[in-house]
PDB file of C-alpha atoms in Angstrom:
ATOM      1  CA  MET A 855       0.012  -0.044  -0.019  1.00 73.00           C
ATOM      2  CA  TYR A 856       1.017   3.589  -0.072  1.00 84.00           C
ATOM      3  CA  GLY A 857       2.115   5.912   2.773  1.00 91.00           C
ATOM      4  CA  THR A 858       1.771   9.566   3.785  1.00 94.00           C
ATOM      5  CA  ARG A 859       0.336  11.997   1.359  1.00 94.00           C
ATOM      6  CA  ILE A 860       2.890  14.544   0.493  1.00 90.00           C
ATOM      7  CA  GLY A 861       1.139  16.547  -2.235  1.00 88.00           C
ATOM      8  CA  ALA A 862      -2.081  17.151  -4.090  1.00 91.00           C
ATOM      9  CA  GLY A 863      -3.144  18.770  -7.310  1.00 89.00           C
ATOM     10  CA  ARG A 864      -6.172  19.128  -9.642  1.00 91.00           C
ATOM     11  CA  THR A 865      -6.094  15.564 -10.881  1.00 94.00           C
ATOM     12  CA  ALA A 866      -4.168  13.503  -8.379  1.00 96.00           C
ATOM     13  CA  GLU A 867      -2.532  13.126  -4.981  1.00 96.00           C
ATOM     14  CA  ILE A 868       1.085  12.139  -4.362  1.00 94.00           C
ATOM     15  CA  TYR A 869       1.996   9.576  -1.762  1.00 95.00           C
ATOM     16  CA  GLU A 870       5.151   8.101  -0.366  1.00 94.00           C
ATOM     17  CA  TYR A 871       5.481   4.686  -1.843  1.00 95.00           C
ATOM     18  CA  GLY A 872       8.375   2.897  -0.284  1.00 90.00           C
ATOM     19  CA  GLU A 873      11.802   4.461   0.277  1.00 88.00           C
ATOM     20  CA  GLN A 874      12.825   5.746  -3.198  1.00 93.00           C
ATOM     21  CA  ARG A 875       9.466   5.960  -4.810  1.00 96.00           C
ATOM     22  CA  VAL A 876       6.246   8.011  -4.895  1.00 96.00           C
ATOM     23  CA  LEU A 877       2.833   7.280  -6.113  1.00 97.00           C
ATOM     24  CA  LYS A 878       0.810   9.739  -8.165  1.00 97.00           C
ATOM     25  CA  LEU A 879      -2.636   8.460  -7.424  1.00 97.00           C
ATOM     26  CA  TYR A 880      -5.384  10.002  -9.670  1.00 97.00           C
ATOM     27  CA  LEU A 881      -8.666  11.099  -8.430  1.00 96.00           C
ATOM     28  CA  PRO A 882     -11.527   8.732  -9.120  1.00 94.00           C
ATOM     29  CA  GLY A 883     -13.017   9.108 -12.563  1.00 90.00           C
ATOM     30  CA  MET A 884      -9.735  10.027 -14.274  1.00 92.00           C
ATOM     31  CA  PRO A 885      -9.813   8.174 -17.640  1.00 92.00           C
ATOM     32  CA  GLU A 886      -7.354   5.322 -17.767  1.00 93.00           C
ATOM     33  CA  ALA A 887      -6.334   6.316 -21.250  1.00 91.00           C
ATOM     34  CA  GLN A 888      -5.052   9.725 -19.864  1.00 91.00           C
ATOM     35  CA  VAL A 889      -3.105   7.927 -17.183  1.00 95.00           C
ATOM     36  CA  GLU A 890      -1.585   5.586 -19.650  1.00 94.00           C
ATOM     37  CA  ALA A 891      -0.614   8.467 -21.972  1.00 89.00           C
ATOM     38  CA  GLU A 892       1.054  10.252 -19.039  1.00 92.00           C
ATOM     39  CA  TYR A 893       3.039   7.118 -18.153  1.00 95.00           C
ATOM     40  CA  ARG A 894       4.174   6.561 -21.750  1.00 91.00           C
ATOM     41  CA  ILE A 895       5.100  10.252 -22.198  1.00 87.00           C
ATOM     42  CA  SER A 896       6.885  10.385 -18.847  1.00 90.00           C
ATOM     43  CA  GLN A 897       8.984   7.360 -19.745  1.00 92.00           C
ATOM     44  CA  ALA A 898       9.829   8.674 -23.224  1.00 87.00           C
ATOM     45  CA  ALA A 899      10.872  12.083 -21.869  1.00 86.00           C
ATOM     46  CA  CYS A 900      13.198  10.593 -19.308  1.00 89.00           C
ATOM     47  CA  ARG A 901      14.812   8.350 -21.777  1.00 88.00           C
ATOM     48  CA  ALA A 902      15.385  11.291 -24.100  1.00 85.00           C
ATOM     49  CA  GLY A 903      17.225  13.233 -21.494  1.00 84.00           C
ATOM     50  CA  VAL A 904      14.596  15.387 -19.878  1.00 83.00           C
ATOM     51  CA  ARG A 905      15.471  15.944 -16.247  1.00 81.00           C
ATOM     52  CA  THR A 906      12.355  14.315 -14.797  1.00 86.00           C
ATOM     53  CA  PRO A 907      11.616  11.367 -12.557  1.00 92.00           C
ATOM     54  CA  MET A 908      11.291   8.059 -14.344  1.00 94.00           C
ATOM     55  CA  ALA A 909       7.816   6.425 -14.389  1.00 96.00           C
ATOM     56  CA  LEU A 910       8.347   3.069 -13.055  1.00 97.00           C
ATOM     57  CA  ALA A 911       4.958   1.352 -13.048  1.00 97.00           C
ATOM     58  CA  ARG A 912       1.270   1.714 -13.481  1.00 97.00           C
ATOM     59  CA  VAL A 913      -0.865   0.680 -10.579  1.00 97.00           C
ATOM     60  CA  ARG A 914      -4.522   0.529  -9.453  1.00 95.00           C
ATOM     61  CA  HIS A 915      -5.854   0.997  -5.920  1.00 92.00           C
ATOM     62  CA  ASP A 916      -9.505   0.474  -5.553  1.00 89.00           C
ATOM     63  CA  ASP A 917     -11.188   2.609  -8.190  1.00 90.00           C
ATOM     64  CA  ARG A 918      -8.041   4.856  -8.800  1.00 96.00           C
ATOM     65  CA  HIS A 919      -5.394   4.674 -11.347  1.00 97.00           C
ATOM     66  CA  GLY A 920      -1.707   5.494 -10.419  1.00 97.00           C
ATOM     67  CA  ILE A 921       1.809   5.820 -11.708  1.00 98.00           C
ATOM     68  CA  VAL A 922       4.771   4.983  -9.457  1.00 98.00           C
ATOM     69  CA  PHE A 923       7.700   7.391  -9.951  1.00 97.00           C
ATOM     70  CA  GLU A 924      11.232   7.500  -8.675  1.00 96.00           C
ATOM     71  CA  LYS A 925      11.573   9.920  -5.823  1.00 94.00           C
ATOM     72  CA  ILE A 926      13.600  12.945  -6.429  1.00 89.00           C
ATOM     73  CA  ALA A 927      15.063  14.634  -3.337  1.00 85.00           C
ATOM     74  CA  GLY A 928      14.395  18.303  -2.665  1.00 81.00           C
ATOM     75  CA  GLY A 929      11.611  20.820  -2.582  1.00 76.00           C
ATOM     76  CA  THR A 930       9.480  22.305  -5.330  1.00 74.00           C
ATOM     77  CA  MET A 931       9.777  25.825  -6.620  1.00 73.00           C
ATOM     78  CA  LEU A 932       6.120  26.466  -5.783  1.00 72.00           C
ATOM     79  CA  ALA A 933       6.781  25.352  -2.102  1.00 75.00           C
ATOM     80  CA  ALA A 934       9.775  27.736  -1.843  1.00 73.00           C
ATOM     81  CA  LEU A 935       7.643  30.612  -3.077  1.00 73.00           C
ATOM     82  CA  ALA A 936       4.811  29.742  -0.587  1.00 76.00           C
ATOM     83  CA  ARG A 937       7.300  29.713   2.348  1.00 73.00           C
ATOM     84  CA  ARG A 938       8.523  33.084   1.004  1.00 68.00           C
ATOM     85  CA  ASP A 939      12.144  32.063   1.011  1.00 63.00           C
ATOM     86  CA  GLY A 940      12.155  31.968  -2.833  1.00 62.00           C
ATOM     87  CA  ASP A 941      12.509  35.115  -5.129  1.00 78.00           C
ATOM     88  CA  VAL A 942       9.657  35.199  -7.482  1.00 82.00           C
ATOM     89  CA  GLU A 943      11.648  36.610 -10.482  1.00 83.00           C
ATOM     90  CA  LEU A 944      14.421  34.269  -9.838  1.00 83.00           C
ATOM     91  CA  GLU A 945      12.106  31.203  -9.613  1.00 81.00           C
ATOM     92  CA  SER A 946      10.144  32.329 -12.640  1.00 83.00           C
ATOM     93  CA  ALA A 947      13.366  32.628 -14.595  1.00 86.00           C
ATOM     94  CA  ARG A 948      14.486  29.162 -13.511  1.00 83.00           C
ATOM     95  CA  MET A 949      11.065  27.666 -14.528  1.00 83.00           C
ATOM     96  CA  ALA A 950      11.233  29.448 -17.938  1.00 88.00           C
ATOM     97  CA  GLN A 951      14.780  28.070 -18.369  1.00 88.00           C
ATOM     98  CA  LEU A 952      13.842  24.498 -17.531  1.00 82.00           C
ATOM     99  CA  HIS A 953      10.688  24.605 -19.808  1.00 81.00           C
ATOM    100  CA  GLY A 954      13.009  25.847 -22.638  1.00 83.00           C
ATOM    101  CA  GLU A 955      15.364  22.871 -21.978  1.00 80.00           C
ATOM    102  CA  ILE A 956      12.476  20.495 -22.039  1.00 78.00           C
ATOM    103  CA  HIS A 957      10.967  21.893 -25.296  1.00 77.00           C
ATOM    104  CA  ARG A 958      14.337  21.727 -27.094  1.00 78.00           C
ATOM    105  CA  ILE A 959      14.544  18.059 -26.558  1.00 77.00           C
ATOM    106  CA  ALA A 960      13.085  15.875 -29.447  1.00 74.00           C
ATOM    107  CA  VAL A 961      11.342  12.943 -28.081  1.00 75.00           C
ATOM    108  CA  PRO A 962      10.412  10.425 -30.856  1.00 74.00           C
ATOM    109  CA  GLY A 963       6.852   9.111 -30.654  1.00 70.00           C
ATOM    110  CA  LEU A 964       5.379  11.949 -28.786  1.00 72.00           C
ATOM    111  CA  PRO A 965       2.649  14.156 -30.273  1.00 70.00           C
ATOM    112  CA  ASP A 966       3.555  17.709 -31.392  1.00 72.00           C
ATOM    113  CA  GLN A 967       2.709  20.027 -28.449  1.00 73.00           C
ATOM    114  CA  LYS A 968       1.308  22.853 -30.699  1.00 76.00           C
ATOM    115  CA  SER A 969      -0.769  20.572 -32.747  1.00 77.00           C
ATOM    116  CA  SER A 970      -2.244  18.991 -29.515  1.00 77.00           C
ATOM    117  CA  LEU A 971      -2.985  22.481 -28.009  1.00 79.00           C
ATOM    118  CA  GLN A 972      -4.640  23.634 -31.209  1.00 81.00           C
ATOM    119  CA  ASP A 973      -6.865  20.451 -31.162  1.00 81.00           C
ATOM    120  CA  ARG A 974      -7.693  20.930 -27.509  1.00 81.00           C
ATOM    121  CA  ILE A 975      -8.758  24.586 -28.098  1.00 85.00           C
ATOM    122  CA  ALA A 976     -10.755  23.480 -31.191  1.00 84.00           C
ATOM    123  CA  HIS A 977     -12.729  21.056 -29.164  1.00 82.00           C
ATOM    124  CA  ALA A 978     -13.067  22.975 -25.838  1.00 84.00           C
ATOM    125  CA  PRO A 979     -16.854  23.000 -25.096  1.00 85.00           C
ATOM    126  CA  LEU A 980     -16.791  26.114 -22.978  1.00 87.00           C
ATOM    127  CA  LEU A 981     -15.088  28.397 -25.540  1.00 88.00           C
ATOM    128  CA  SER A 982     -17.087  30.277 -28.056  1.00 90.00           C
ATOM    129  CA  ASP A 983     -16.223  29.968 -31.744  1.00 90.00           C
ATOM    130  CA  GLU A 984     -14.989  33.617 -31.736  1.00 90.00           C
ATOM    131  CA  VAL A 985     -12.491  32.825 -28.867  1.00 90.00           C
ATOM    132  CA  LYS A 986     -11.397  29.584 -30.636  1.00 86.00           C
ATOM    133  CA  LYS A 987     -10.704  31.455 -33.715  1.00 86.00           C
ATOM    134  CA  ALA A 988      -8.765  34.071 -31.880  1.00 87.00           C
ATOM    135  CA  LEU A 989      -6.694  31.496 -30.038  1.00 83.00           C
ATOM    136  CA  GLY A 990      -6.130  29.550 -33.294  1.00 74.00           C
ATOM    137  CA  ALA A 991      -4.862  32.768 -34.867  1.00 59.00           C
ATOM    138  CA  ASP A 992      -2.425  33.430 -31.952  1.00 61.00           C
ATOM    139  CA  ALA A 993      -1.257  29.768 -32.144  1.00 54.00           C
ATOM    140  CA  ALA A 994      -0.587  30.081 -35.930  1.00 53.00           C
ATOM    141  CA  ARG A 995       1.349  33.257 -35.428  1.00 53.00           C
ATOM    142  CA  SER A 996       3.604  31.698 -32.667  1.00 54.00           C
ATOM    143  CA  ALA A 997       4.245  28.652 -34.837  1.00 49.00           C
ATOM    144  CA  ARG A 998       5.961  30.734 -37.384  1.00 48.00           C
TER     145      ARG A 998
END
């Protein structure tokens, strides 16, 4: 079983899972296909050199899907900012640098991020056609 909860987000909770592992346990109702996609993407990104924890296994606890990741020591940027011992500008610059590094790494077999985002915008039920068109135009300009 899993141990103490050490984090939570919009779609999942993070638990200790043995000594060198954590469990990302998705909230009930999260589609299995979405969990499987994150598992595959996480493994591919790690193998391609992205500095990210390796996804080790998929698990199921009761009616919830989960992914076991290797545990990485240290705190998060968000936690540092919440404690007020992090500088917002410095942490923002670090986050931007890390995202830049990630997006420069080609990961074979993963969907194109811009195409995926455009598709999600096009099919977002809460956006008007006018907003979808404006966002699509913005995405097309940034792709150039």
